[in-house]
């Protein structure tokens, strides 16, 4: 049988398979590679030849391929473009949930993938305006524990997601620098479902055993996080959540009856309005004369929503429905009365 033209570059296809299908948590076997070569590349190959290719990639080409015991191999690291590394470094510095010392350590690790000259550039911190970083050094460890608890596989085998327990912290007026434990130190027990990032902070969306409902927790306020040998609960509650609507409500601090509201803005605030209300099919934008537009969306009515609109002064105005306009008027009067002399 004539050999496939691809046979000449078989080793390159083996490298491609590793890059696309393997990492430190996902091992592959020589059988997986043989099947890929046959089905995707039209290359017939014996396992012994695959072993030789892996040895060449590892020993000659320098690919960081680990394993062989038990017939499993893992690609532990790979190369990145410098622009990608620079973006990663900037994101590390910008994340409030990563402490300043840890950020420097992480950027040093990122710098190992580029030249010494590029590494020096990566080490120059981005200047961040009004950015308070956590002093906690165990945030990434906590995230790892949560990720492991949410995982559906362990050592290549299926496993049920687990609950976790932790103590939750808060500041007090008596001590604004040191956090104290909520619930007098009693542990929270929750079923973790999703990790979220908002404005540089990491949050956990979880089903709370005590509240019997979905709750959001700041990762940097959690301590003594442990995975429990208990199966996760709350699947129905999590499935009922529309993530876009939920995160918009939670992270905008809205909390109240939901109503269909129309707000008129000046045209330069279109980007701001879209960032706040989104572009879902149930959100509508229309021109209102030459200088204004109106957005109509479902909003949870609260003082925080009224405060957000107030921040635009004369550049924004709630125009519908009438009862929400009336509540806005009462909100403004309460504030005005507060400052009467």
CSV table of C-alpha atoms in Angstrom, one decimal:
chain,number,residue,atom,x,y,z
A,1,UNK,CA,0.0,0.0,0.0
A,2,UNK,CA,1.3,3.5,-0.9
A,3,UNK,CA,2.1,5.6,2.1
A,4,UNK,CA,0.0,8.7,2.7
A,5,UNK,CA,1.8,12.0,1.8
A,6,UNK,CA,1.1,13.0,5.4
A,7,UNK,CA,3.3,10.1,6.6
A,8,UNK,CA,6.4,12.3,6.0
A,9,UNK,CA,5.2,14.8,8.6
A,10,UNK,CA,3.7,12.3,11.0
A,11,UNK,CA,5.7,13.6,14.0
A,12,UNK,CA,4.3,17.1,13.4
A,13,UNK,CA,0.8,15.7,13.5
A,14,UNK,CA,1.6,14.0,16.8
A,15,UNK,CA,2.8,17.4,18.2
A,16,UNK,CA,-0.4,19.0,16.9
A,17,UNK,CA,-2.5,16.4,18.7
A,18,UNK,CA,-0.7,17.1,22.0
A,19,UNK,CA,-1.2,20.9,21.6
A,20,UNK,CA,-4.9,20.5,20.9
A,21,UNK,CA,-5.9,17.6,23.2
A,22,UNK,CA,-3.6,17.4,26.2
A,23,UNK,CA,-2.7,19.5,29.3
A,24,UNK,CA,-1.6,18.7,32.8
A,25,UNK,CA,-5.1,17.5,33.7
A,26,UNK,CA,-5.9,15.6,30.5
A,27,UNK,CA,-3.5,12.7,29.6
A,28,UNK,CA,-3.6,11.0,26.3
A,29,UNK,CA,-2.5,7.5,25.2
A,30,UNK,CA,-0.6,6.1,22.2
A,31,UNK,CA,-3.9,4.5,21.2
A,32,UNK,CA,-5.6,7.9,21.2
A,33,UNK,CA,-2.9,9.3,18.9
A,34,UNK,CA,-3.0,6.2,16.6
A,35,UNK,CA,-6.7,6.7,16.2
A,36,UNK,CA,-6.3,10.4,15.5
A,37,UNK,CA,-3.6,9.8,12.8
A,38,UNK,CA,-5.8,7.2,11.1
A,39,UNK,CA,-9.2,9.0,11.3
A,40,UNK,CA,-8.1,12.6,10.9
A,41,UNK,CA,-4.9,12.5,9.0
A,42,UNK,CA,-5.1,9.3,6.9
A,43,UNK,CA,-1.9,7.9,8.5
A,44,UNK,CA,-1.5,4.3,9.5
A,45,UNK,CA,0.9,3.9,12.4
A,46,UNK,CA,2.0,1.3,15.0
A,47,UNK,CA,2.2,2.2,18.6
A,48,UNK,CA,6.0,1.6,18.6
A,49,UNK,CA,6.3,4.4,16.1
A,50,UNK,CA,4.2,6.7,18.2
A,51,UNK,CA,6.6,6.1,21.2
A,52,UNK,CA,9.5,7.0,19.0
A,53,UNK,CA,7.7,10.2,17.9
A,54,UNK,CA,7.0,11.2,21.5
A,55,UNK,CA,10.6,10.6,22.4
A,56,UNK,CA,11.7,12.8,19.5
A,57,UNK,CA,9.3,15.6,20.5
A,58,UNK,CA,10.4,15.5,24.1
A,59,UNK,CA,14.2,14.9,23.7
A,60,UNK,CA,15.0,16.6,20.5
A,61,UNK,CA,12.3,19.2,20.0
A,62,UNK,CA,12.0,20.0,23.7
A,63,UNK,CA,8.2,19.6,24.2
A,64,UNK,CA,7.4,19.3,27.9
A,65,UNK,CA,5.7,15.9,27.6
A,66,UNK,CA,5.4,14.0,30.8
A,67,UNK,CA,4.5,10.3,31.4
A,68,UNK,CA,4.8,7.0,29.8
A,69,UNK,CA,3.9,5.1,33.0
A,70,UNK,CA,0.6,3.4,32.5
A,71,UNK,CA,0.7,4.4,28.8
A,72,UNK,CA,-0.5,7.9,29.6
A,73,UNK,CA,1.2,11.2,28.5
A,74,UNK,CA,0.6,14.8,29.4
A,75,UNK,CA,1.8,18.1,27.8
A,76,UNK,CA,2.7,20.2,30.8
A,77,UNK,CA,3.6,23.5,29.1
A,78,UNK,CA,3.6,25.2,25.7
A,79,UNK,CA,4.8,28.4,24.1
A,80,UNK,CA,2.9,31.7,23.9
A,81,UNK,CA,3.1,34.8,21.9
A,82,UNK,CA,4.6,37.8,23.8
A,83,UNK,CA,1.5,39.9,23.3
A,84,UNK,CA,-0.4,37.1,25.0
A,85,UNK,CA,2.1,37.0,27.9
A,86,UNK,CA,1.9,40.8,28.3
A,87,UNK,CA,-1.9,40.7,28.4
A,88,UNK,CA,-1.7,37.9,31.0
A,89,UNK,CA,0.7,40.0,33.1
A,90,UNK,CA,-1.5,43.0,33.0
A,91,UNK,CA,-4.6,41.0,34.0
A,92,UNK,CA,-2.7,39.6,36.9
A,93,UNK,CA,-1.7,43.1,38.1
A,94,UNK,CA,-5.3,44.3,37.6
A,95,UNK,CA,-7.0,41.5,39.6
A,96,UNK,CA,-7.9,42.7,43.1
A,97,UNK,CA,-8.3,39.2,44.3
A,98,UNK,CA,-4.5,38.5,43.8
A,99,UNK,CA,-2.3,40.1,46.4
A,100,UNK,CA,0.6,42.3,45.3
A,101,UNK,CA,3.4,39.8,46.3
A,102,UNK,CA,1.5,36.9,44.6
A,103,UNK,CA,1.0,39.1,41.4
A,104,UNK,CA,4.8,39.6,41.2
A,105,UNK,CA,5.4,35.9,41.6
A,106,UNK,CA,2.9,35.1,38.9
A,107,UNK,CA,4.3,37.6,36.5
A,108,UNK,CA,7.8,36.2,37.2
A,109,UNK,CA,6.4,32.8,36.2
A,110,UNK,CA,4.9,34.2,33.0
A,111,UNK,CA,8.2,35.8,32.2
A,112,UNK,CA,9.9,32.4,32.0
A,113,UNK,CA,8.2,31.9,28.6
A,114,UNK,CA,10.0,34.8,26.9
A,115,UNK,CA,13.4,36.4,26.5
A,116,UNK,CA,15.2,38.3,29.3
A,117,UNK,CA,14.5,41.6,27.5
A,118,UNK,CA,10.8,40.9,27.3
A,119,UNK,CA,10.7,39.6,30.8
A,120,UNK,CA,12.0,42.9,32.0
A,121,UNK,CA,9.2,44.7,30.2
A,122,UNK,CA,6.6,42.3,31.8
A,123,UNK,CA,7.9,43.1,35.3
A,124,UNK,CA,7.0,46.8,34.9
A,125,UNK,CA,3.7,47.0,36.7
A,126,UNK,CA,0.7,48.7,35.0
A,127,UNK,CA,-0.3,51.8,36.9
A,128,UNK,CA,-3.7,51.1,38.3
A,129,UNK,CA,-6.0,54.0,39.4
A,130,UNK,CA,-8.0,53.5,42.6
A,131,UNK,CA,-7.3,49.8,42.7
A,132,UNK,CA,-7.2,48.1,46.2
A,133,UNK,CA,-5.6,44.7,46.1
A,134,UNK,CA,-6.2,42.0,48.7
A,135,UNK,CA,-3.6,41.2,51.3
A,136,UNK,CA,-4.6,37.5,51.3
A,137,UNK,CA,-2.0,35.1,50.0
A,138,UNK,CA,-4.2,32.0,49.8
A,139,UNK,CA,-6.8,33.1,47.2
A,140,UNK,CA,-5.5,30.9,44.4
A,141,UNK,CA,-5.4,28.0,46.8
A,142,UNK,CA,-9.1,28.6,47.7
A,143,UNK,CA,-10.0,28.8,44.0
A,144,UNK,CA,-8.3,25.5,43.4
A,145,UNK,CA,-10.2,23.8,46.2
A,146,UNK,CA,-13.5,25.1,44.8
A,147,UNK,CA,-12.7,24.1,41.3
A,148,UNK,CA,-11.8,20.6,42.5
A,149,UNK,CA,-15.1,20.4,44.5
A,150,UNK,CA,-17.1,21.4,41.3
A,151,UNK,CA,-15.2,19.0,39.1
A,152,UNK,CA,-17.0,15.9,37.7
A,153,UNK,CA,-13.8,13.9,37.3
A,154,UNK,CA,-10.9,12.9,39.5
A,155,UNK,CA,-7.9,11.0,38.3
A,156,UNK,CA,-9.6,10.4,35.0
A,157,UNK,CA,-12.7,8.8,36.7
A,158,UNK,CA,-16.2,10.3,37.1
A,159,UNK,CA,-17.1,11.7,40.5
A,160,UNK,CA,-20.1,13.7,41.8
A,161,UNK,CA,-19.5,17.4,42.5
A,162,UNK,CA,-19.1,18.1,46.3
A,163,UNK,CA,-20.3,20.6,48.8
A,164,UNK,CA,-17.8,22.9,50.5
A,165,UNK,CA,-17.7,24.6,53.9
A,166,UNK,CA,-16.0,27.8,54.9
A,167,UNK,CA,-16.0,30.7,57.3
A,168,UNK,CA,-17.1,34.1,56.0
A,169,UNK,CA,-15.4,37.3,57.0
A,170,UNK,CA,-16.5,41.0,57.3
A,171,UNK,CA,-15.1,44.3,58.5
A,172,UNK,CA,-16.4,46.1,61.6
A,173,UNK,CA,-16.5,49.7,62.6
A,174,UNK,CA,-14.3,48.9,65.6
A,175,UNK,CA,-11.6,47.5,63.4
A,176,UNK,CA,-11.5,48.6,59.7
A,177,UNK,CA,-8.3,46.8,58.9
A,178,UNK,CA,-8.9,43.2,60.2
A,179,UNK,CA,-11.8,41.1,59.1
A,180,UNK,CA,-13.8,39.1,61.6
A,181,UNK,CA,-15.9,36.0,61.2
A,182,UNK,CA,-19.6,36.2,60.4
A,183,UNK,CA,-22.2,34.1,62.3
A,184,UNK,CA,-19.8,34.1,65.3
A,185,UNK,CA,-17.5,31.8,63.5
A,186,UNK,CA,-20.1,29.2,62.4
A,187,UNK,CA,-19.2,27.5,59.1
A,188,UNK,CA,-21.2,28.1,55.9
A,189,UNK,CA,-22.1,24.9,54.0
A,190,UNK,CA,-22.8,25.4,50.2
A,191,UNK,CA,-23.0,23.6,46.9
A,192,UNK,CA,-20.6,25.5,44.5
A,193,UNK,CA,-21.7,26.0,40.9
A,194,UNK,CA,-19.8,28.8,39.2
A,195,UNK,CA,-16.9,31.2,39.7
A,196,UNK,CA,-17.5,34.8,38.6
A,197,UNK,CA,-15.3,37.8,38.2
A,198,UNK,CA,-16.6,41.3,38.5
A,199,UNK,CA,-14.6,44.5,38.7
A,200,UNK,CA,-11.4,42.6,39.6
A,201,UNK,CA,-13.0,40.5,42.4
A,202,UNK,CA,-13.6,36.8,42.4
A,203,UNK,CA,-17.0,35.5,43.5
A,204,UNK,CA,-18.6,32.1,44.0
A,205,UNK,CA,-22.2,31.4,43.0
A,206,UNK,CA,-23.4,28.6,45.2
A,207,UNK,CA,-26.6,27.0,46.7
A,208,UNK,CA,-26.7,27.7,50.4
A,209,UNK,CA,-27.8,24.9,52.7
A,210,UNK,CA,-29.2,27.3,55.3
A,211,UNK,CA,-31.0,29.7,53.0
A,212,UNK,CA,-32.0,27.0,50.5
A,213,UNK,CA,-31.4,29.4,47.7
A,214,UNK,CA,-28.6,30.6,45.4
A,215,UNK,CA,-26.1,33.0,47.0
A,216,UNK,CA,-23.0,34.9,45.9
A,217,UNK,CA,-19.8,35.0,48.1
A,218,UNK,CA,-16.6,37.0,47.7
A,219,UNK,CA,-13.7,34.6,47.5
A,220,UNK,CA,-11.3,36.9,49.4
A,221,UNK,CA,-13.8,36.9,52.3
A,222,UNK,CA,-13.7,33.1,52.7
A,223,UNK,CA,-11.3,31.2,54.9
A,224,UNK,CA,-10.8,27.6,56.0
A,225,UNK,CA,-12.4,26.4,52.8
A,226,UNK,CA,-12.8,22.6,52.7
A,227,UNK,CA,-14.4,20.1,50.3
A,228,UNK,CA,-16.9,17.9,52.0
A,229,UNK,CA,-17.8,14.3,51.3
A,230,UNK,CA,-21.3,15.3,50.5
A,231,UNK,CA,-23.0,15.5,47.1
A,232,UNK,CA,-23.9,18.9,45.7
A,233,UNK,CA,-27.5,20.1,45.9
A,234,UNK,CA,-29.5,22.8,44.2
A,235,UNK,CA,-29.4,21.7,40.6
A,236,UNK,CA,-32.9,22.9,39.9
A,237,UNK,CA,-32.2,26.3,41.5
A,238,UNK,CA,-29.1,26.8,39.4
A,239,UNK,CA,-30.8,25.6,36.2
A,240,UNK,CA,-33.5,28.3,36.7
A,241,UNK,CA,-30.9,31.1,36.7
A,242,UNK,CA,-30.4,33.3,33.6
A,243,UNK,CA,-26.8,34.2,34.2
A,244,UNK,CA,-26.8,37.5,32.4
A,245,UNK,CA,-29.8,38.7,34.3
A,246,UNK,CA,-28.6,37.4,37.6
A,247,UNK,CA,-25.1,38.9,37.4
A,248,UNK,CA,-26.5,42.2,36.2
A,249,UNK,CA,-28.8,42.3,39.2
A,250,UNK,CA,-26.3,41.1,41.8
A,251,UNK,CA,-23.3,43.1,40.8
A,252,UNK,CA,-25.3,46.3,40.1
A,253,UNK,CA,-26.8,45.9,43.6
A,254,UNK,CA,-30.3,46.0,42.3
A,255,UNK,CA,-32.8,44.3,44.6
A,256,UNK,CA,-36.5,44.9,44.4
A,257,UNK,CA,-39.7,44.3,42.3
A,258,UNK,CA,-38.9,43.8,38.6
A,259,UNK,CA,-40.6,46.2,36.2
A,260,UNK,CA,-40.4,47.3,32.6
A,261,UNK,CA,-38.7,50.7,32.6
A,262,UNK,CA,-37.8,53.2,30.0
A,263,UNK,CA,-34.9,55.6,30.6
A,264,UNK,CA,-34.0,58.5,28.3
A,265,UNK,CA,-30.3,59.3,27.9
A,266,UNK,CA,-28.2,61.7,25.9
A,267,UNK,CA,-26.6,60.1,22.8
A,268,UNK,CA,-23.0,60.0,24.2
A,269,UNK,CA,-24.2,57.6,26.9
A,270,UNK,CA,-25.1,54.8,24.6
A,271,UNK,CA,-22.1,52.7,25.4
A,272,UNK,CA,-22.8,53.2,29.1
A,273,UNK,CA,-26.4,52.1,28.7
A,274,UNK,CA,-25.4,49.0,26.7
A,275,UNK,CA,-22.8,48.1,29.4
A,276,UNK,CA,-25.6,48.3,32.0
A,277,UNK,CA,-28.6,46.9,30.2
A,278,UNK,CA,-27.0,44.7,27.6
A,279,UNK,CA,-28.3,43.8,24.2
A,280,UNK,CA,-30.6,40.8,24.9
A,281,UNK,CA,-33.7,40.4,22.7
A,282,UNK,CA,-35.9,41.9,25.4
A,283,UNK,CA,-33.9,45.1,25.7
A,284,UNK,CA,-34.9,47.8,23.2
A,285,UNK,CA,-33.1,51.0,22.1
A,286,UNK,CA,-34.7,53.7,20.0
A,287,UNK,CA,-33.8,57.3,19.0
A,288,UNK,CA,-35.7,60.1,20.8
A,289,UNK,CA,-35.1,63.2,18.7
A,290,UNK,CA,-31.6,64.2,17.6
A,291,UNK,CA,-29.8,64.3,20.9
A,292,UNK,CA,-31.4,61.5,22.9
A,293,UNK,CA,-32.2,57.8,22.9
A,294,UNK,CA,-34.5,55.7,25.0
A,295,UNK,CA,-33.7,52.2,26.4
A,296,UNK,CA,-36.5,49.9,27.6
A,297,UNK,CA,-35.6,47.0,29.8
A,298,UNK,CA,-36.7,44.9,32.8
A,299,UNK,CA,-35.2,46.4,35.9
A,300,UNK,CA,-35.4,45.5,39.6
A,301,UNK,CA,-36.5,48.8,41.2
A,302,UNK,CA,-34.4,49.8,44.2
A,303,UNK,CA,-32.7,52.8,45.7
A,304,UNK,CA,-29.5,51.6,44.1
A,305,UNK,CA,-31.1,51.9,40.7
A,306,UNK,CA,-32.4,55.4,41.4
A,307,UNK,CA,-28.9,56.4,42.7
A,308,UNK,CA,-27.4,55.0,39.5
A,309,UNK,CA,-29.7,57.2,37.3
A,310,UNK,CA,-29.0,60.2,39.6
A,311,UNK,CA,-25.3,59.9,38.9
A,312,UNK,CA,-26.0,61.2,35.3
A,313,UNK,CA,-27.8,64.3,36.6
A,314,UNK,CA,-29.5,66.0,33.7
A,315,UNK,CA,-28.1,63.5,31.2
A,316,UNK,CA,-30.6,60.7,32.0
A,317,UNK,CA,-34.3,60.6,33.1
A,318,UNK,CA,-36.8,57.8,33.9
A,319,UNK,CA,-39.8,58.4,31.7
A,320,UNK,CA,-41.9,55.2,32.2
A,321,UNK,CA,-43.9,53.7,33.9
A,322,UNK,CA,-45.6,56.5,35.9
A,323,UNK,CA,-45.3,54.7,39.3
A,324,UNK,CA,-41.6,54.3,38.9
A,325,UNK,CA,-41.3,58.0,37.9
A,326,UNK,CA,-43.3,58.8,41.1
A,327,UNK,CA,-41.0,56.7,43.2
A,328,UNK,CA,-38.0,58.4,41.7
A,329,UNK,CA,-39.5,61.8,42.7
A,330,UNK,CA,-40.0,60.6,46.3
A,331,UNK,CA,-36.5,59.3,46.3
A,332,UNK,CA,-35.1,62.7,45.3
A,333,UNK,CA,-37.4,64.5,47.7
A,334,UNK,CA,-36.1,62.4,50.6
A,335,UNK,CA,-32.6,63.3,49.7
A,336,UNK,CA,-33.4,67.0,49.3
A,337,UNK,CA,-35.2,67.1,52.7
A,338,UNK,CA,-32.2,65.5,54.3
A,339,UNK,CA,-30.1,68.6,53.4
A,340,UNK,CA,-32.6,71.3,54.3
A,341,UNK,CA,-31.3,73.7,56.9
